Coordinates of C-alpha atoms in Angstrom, one line a residue:
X1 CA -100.5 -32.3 -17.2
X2 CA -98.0 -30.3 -15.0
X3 CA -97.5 -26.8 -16.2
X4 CA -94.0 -26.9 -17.0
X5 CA -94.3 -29.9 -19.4
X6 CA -97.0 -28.1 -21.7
X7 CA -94.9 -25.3 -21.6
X8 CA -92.0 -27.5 -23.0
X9 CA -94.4 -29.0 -25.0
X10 CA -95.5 -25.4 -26.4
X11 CA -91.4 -24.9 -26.9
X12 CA -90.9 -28.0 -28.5
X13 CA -93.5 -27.7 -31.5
X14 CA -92.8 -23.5 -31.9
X15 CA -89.0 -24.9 -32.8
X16 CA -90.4 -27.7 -35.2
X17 CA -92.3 -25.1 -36.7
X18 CA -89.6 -22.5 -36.6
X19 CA -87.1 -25.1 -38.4
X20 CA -90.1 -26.4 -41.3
X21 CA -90.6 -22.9 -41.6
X22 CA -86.8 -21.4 -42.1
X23 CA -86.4 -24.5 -44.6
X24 CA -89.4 -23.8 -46.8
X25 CA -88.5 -20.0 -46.5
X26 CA -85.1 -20.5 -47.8
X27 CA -86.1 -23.1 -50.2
X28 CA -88.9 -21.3 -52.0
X29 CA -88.5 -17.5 -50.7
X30 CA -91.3 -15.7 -48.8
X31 CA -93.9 -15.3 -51.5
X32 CA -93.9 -19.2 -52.5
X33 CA -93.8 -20.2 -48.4
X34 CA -97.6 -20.0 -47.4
X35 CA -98.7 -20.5 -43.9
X36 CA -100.9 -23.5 -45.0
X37 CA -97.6 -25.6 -46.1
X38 CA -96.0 -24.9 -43.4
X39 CA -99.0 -25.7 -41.2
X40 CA -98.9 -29.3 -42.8
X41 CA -95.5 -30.3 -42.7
X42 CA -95.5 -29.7 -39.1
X43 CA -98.9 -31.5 -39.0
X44 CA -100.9 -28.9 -37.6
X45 CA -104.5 -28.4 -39.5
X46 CA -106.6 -25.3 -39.4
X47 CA -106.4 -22.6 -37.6
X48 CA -104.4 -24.3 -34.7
X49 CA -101.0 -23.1 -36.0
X50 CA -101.9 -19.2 -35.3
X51 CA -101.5 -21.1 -31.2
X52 CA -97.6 -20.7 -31.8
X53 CA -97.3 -18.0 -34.7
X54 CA -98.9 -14.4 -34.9
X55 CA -98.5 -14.5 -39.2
X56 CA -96.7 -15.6 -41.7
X57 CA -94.8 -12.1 -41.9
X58 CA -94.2 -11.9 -38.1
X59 CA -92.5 -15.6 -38.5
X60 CA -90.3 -14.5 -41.3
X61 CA -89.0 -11.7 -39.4
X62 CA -88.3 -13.8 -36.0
X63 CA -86.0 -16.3 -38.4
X64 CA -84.2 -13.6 -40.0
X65 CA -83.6 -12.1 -37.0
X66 CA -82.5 -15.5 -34.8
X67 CA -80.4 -16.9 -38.0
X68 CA -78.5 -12.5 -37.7
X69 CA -78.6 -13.2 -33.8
X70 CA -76.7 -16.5 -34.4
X71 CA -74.2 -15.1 -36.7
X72 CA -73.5 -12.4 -34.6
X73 CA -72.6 -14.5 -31.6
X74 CA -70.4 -16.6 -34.2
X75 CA -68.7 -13.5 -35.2
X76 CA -68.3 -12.0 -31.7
X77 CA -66.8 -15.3 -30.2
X78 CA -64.4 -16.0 -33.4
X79 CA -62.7 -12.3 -32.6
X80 CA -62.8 -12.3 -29.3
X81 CA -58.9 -13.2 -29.0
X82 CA -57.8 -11.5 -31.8
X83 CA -55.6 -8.4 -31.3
X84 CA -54.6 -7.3 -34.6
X85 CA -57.2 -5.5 -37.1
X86 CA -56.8 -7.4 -39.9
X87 CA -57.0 -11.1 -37.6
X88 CA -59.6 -9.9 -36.3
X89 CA -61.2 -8.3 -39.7
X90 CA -60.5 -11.9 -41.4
X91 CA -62.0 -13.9 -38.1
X92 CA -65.2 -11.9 -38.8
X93 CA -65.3 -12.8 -42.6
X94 CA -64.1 -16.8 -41.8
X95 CA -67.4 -17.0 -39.2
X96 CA -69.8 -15.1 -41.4
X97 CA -68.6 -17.9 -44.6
X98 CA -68.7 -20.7 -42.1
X99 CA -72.3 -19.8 -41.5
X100 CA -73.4 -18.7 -44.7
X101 CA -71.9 -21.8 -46.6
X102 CA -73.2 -24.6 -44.1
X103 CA -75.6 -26.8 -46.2
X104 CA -78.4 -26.1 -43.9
X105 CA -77.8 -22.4 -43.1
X106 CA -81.0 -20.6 -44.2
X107 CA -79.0 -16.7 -43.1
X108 CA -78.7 -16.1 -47.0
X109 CA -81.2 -16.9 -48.1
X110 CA -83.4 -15.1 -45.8
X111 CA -81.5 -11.9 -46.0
X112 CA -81.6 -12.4 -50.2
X113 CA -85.5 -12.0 -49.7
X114 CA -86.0 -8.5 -48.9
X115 CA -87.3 -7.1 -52.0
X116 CA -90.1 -9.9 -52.0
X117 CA -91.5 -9.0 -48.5
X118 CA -94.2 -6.0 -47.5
X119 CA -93.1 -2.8 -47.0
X120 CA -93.3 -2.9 -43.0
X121 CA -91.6 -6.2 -42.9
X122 CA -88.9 -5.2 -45.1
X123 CA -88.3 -2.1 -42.4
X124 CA -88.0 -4.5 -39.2
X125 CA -85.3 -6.9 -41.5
X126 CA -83.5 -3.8 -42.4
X127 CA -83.3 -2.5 -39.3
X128 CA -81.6 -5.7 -37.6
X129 CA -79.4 -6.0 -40.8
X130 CA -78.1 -2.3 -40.3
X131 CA -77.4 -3.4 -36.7
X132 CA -75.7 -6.8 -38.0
X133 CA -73.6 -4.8 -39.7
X134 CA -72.6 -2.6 -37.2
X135 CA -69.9 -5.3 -35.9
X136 CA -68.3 -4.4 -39.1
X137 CA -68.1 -0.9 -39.2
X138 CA -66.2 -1.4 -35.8
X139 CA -64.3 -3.4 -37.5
X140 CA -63.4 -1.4 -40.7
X141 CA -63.0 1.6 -38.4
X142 CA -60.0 -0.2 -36.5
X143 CA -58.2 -0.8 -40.0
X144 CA -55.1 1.1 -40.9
X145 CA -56.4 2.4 -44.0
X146 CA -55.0 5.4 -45.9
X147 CA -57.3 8.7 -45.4
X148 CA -58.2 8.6 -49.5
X149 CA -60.5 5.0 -48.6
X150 CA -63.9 5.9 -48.0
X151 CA -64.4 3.1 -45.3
X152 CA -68.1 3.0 -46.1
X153 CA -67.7 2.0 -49.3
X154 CA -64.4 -0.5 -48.1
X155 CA -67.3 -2.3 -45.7
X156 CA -70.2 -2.4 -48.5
X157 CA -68.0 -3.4 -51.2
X158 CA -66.5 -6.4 -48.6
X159 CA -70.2 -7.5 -47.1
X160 CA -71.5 -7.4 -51.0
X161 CA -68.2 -9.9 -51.9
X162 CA -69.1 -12.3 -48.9
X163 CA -72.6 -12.3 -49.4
X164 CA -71.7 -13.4 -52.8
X165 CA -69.4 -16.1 -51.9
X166 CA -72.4 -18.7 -51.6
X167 CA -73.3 -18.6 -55.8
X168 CA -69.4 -19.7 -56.8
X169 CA -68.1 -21.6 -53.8
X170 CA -67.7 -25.2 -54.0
X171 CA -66.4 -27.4 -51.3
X172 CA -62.8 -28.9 -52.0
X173 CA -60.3 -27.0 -53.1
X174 CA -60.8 -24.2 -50.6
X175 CA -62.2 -24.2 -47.2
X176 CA -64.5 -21.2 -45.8
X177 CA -62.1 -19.8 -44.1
X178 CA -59.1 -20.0 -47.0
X179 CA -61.4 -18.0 -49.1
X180 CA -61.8 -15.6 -46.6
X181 CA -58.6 -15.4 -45.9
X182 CA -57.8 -14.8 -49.5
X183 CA -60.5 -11.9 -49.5
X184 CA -58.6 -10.1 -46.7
X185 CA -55.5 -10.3 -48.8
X186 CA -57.1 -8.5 -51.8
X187 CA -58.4 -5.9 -49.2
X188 CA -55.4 -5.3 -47.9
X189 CA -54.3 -1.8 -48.8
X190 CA -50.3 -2.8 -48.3
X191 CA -50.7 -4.8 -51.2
X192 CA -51.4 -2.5 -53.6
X193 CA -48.4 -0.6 -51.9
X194 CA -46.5 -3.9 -53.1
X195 CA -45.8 -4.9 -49.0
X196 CA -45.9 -8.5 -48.1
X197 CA -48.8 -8.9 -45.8
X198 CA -48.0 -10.5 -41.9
X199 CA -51.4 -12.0 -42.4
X200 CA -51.2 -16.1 -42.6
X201 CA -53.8 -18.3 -44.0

């Protein structure tokens, strides 16, 4: 067999194994996911699926940090036109709700599994989460906000709201982006100022 078709072959059953994986992972969490499952649902015996994986822990970390990779790229191309701070800050939260609330998005509930994984596991996730959520410091930074709103806790306070999006929302009355939309508005410091905000959605 040529080279370049067991390579594809190699690439072919990592990403079956990646997507069993990520499924049982946000289906049962890391401690109820164990290697021999996920070995026979992608109908691999034995020892064989250590040919495509290094450990269980090392495959957790390379989801969390391909489903944070993905989002990113969502978030980057959804603000990539936008001019204004608070378009751009509510193009952010629209992508990151469209990803987090597609039925098969495993982002949340990888990143809701922290506390379950080892100690030097839990270091690498927070380490790419703390870089994840550098796009919205940027983003918080550009705000006009008044010199009295500690913009670290304006950025926690909003990530901890969307994150939490996924236990309420229901599809049908409101759309991902709608909600976020609606978010922004309640952020919006010209509110409380009782200004009408130029923001549509």
């Amino acid at each position: 067999m040529p080279r370049e078709t067991t390579s594809a072959l190699k690439s072919d059953r990592k990403q079956q194994i990646l997507e069993i994986a990520g499924r049982l992972f946000a289906r049962n969490g890391y401690r109820g996911t164990s290697i021999r499952e996920i070995g026979e649902q992608a109908g691999i015996l034995g020892g064989s699926l250590y040919h495509h994986i290094k450990s269980k822990d090392a495959l957790f970390v390379e989801l969390h940090n391909t489903a944070l990779d993905a989002a990113e790229a969502g978030i980057v191309k959804a603000i990539a036109s936008c001019k204004d701070p608070w378009e751009r800050l509510h193009a952010a939260c629209a992508a990151l709700l469209e990803i987090q609330l597609a039925p098969d998005s495993i982002t949340q509930p990888l990143m809701n599994d922290f506390r379950e994984v080892p100690e030097d596991v839990r270091r690498q996730l927070v380490k790419r989460r703390d870089a994840f959520e550098e796009l919205f410091r940027k983003l918080v930074a550009d705000l006009p906000l008044p010199p009295d709103i500690d913009r670290a806790v304006y950025r926690i306070t909003l990530l901890s709201l969307l994150n939490g999006v996924e236990n309420w929302f229901r599809p049908g009355r409101m759309s991902p982006s709608e909600v976020a939309g609606q978010i922004i508005r309640i952020f919006r410091h010209d509110i409380v100022q009782g200004e009408e905000p130029s923001l549509k959605v």
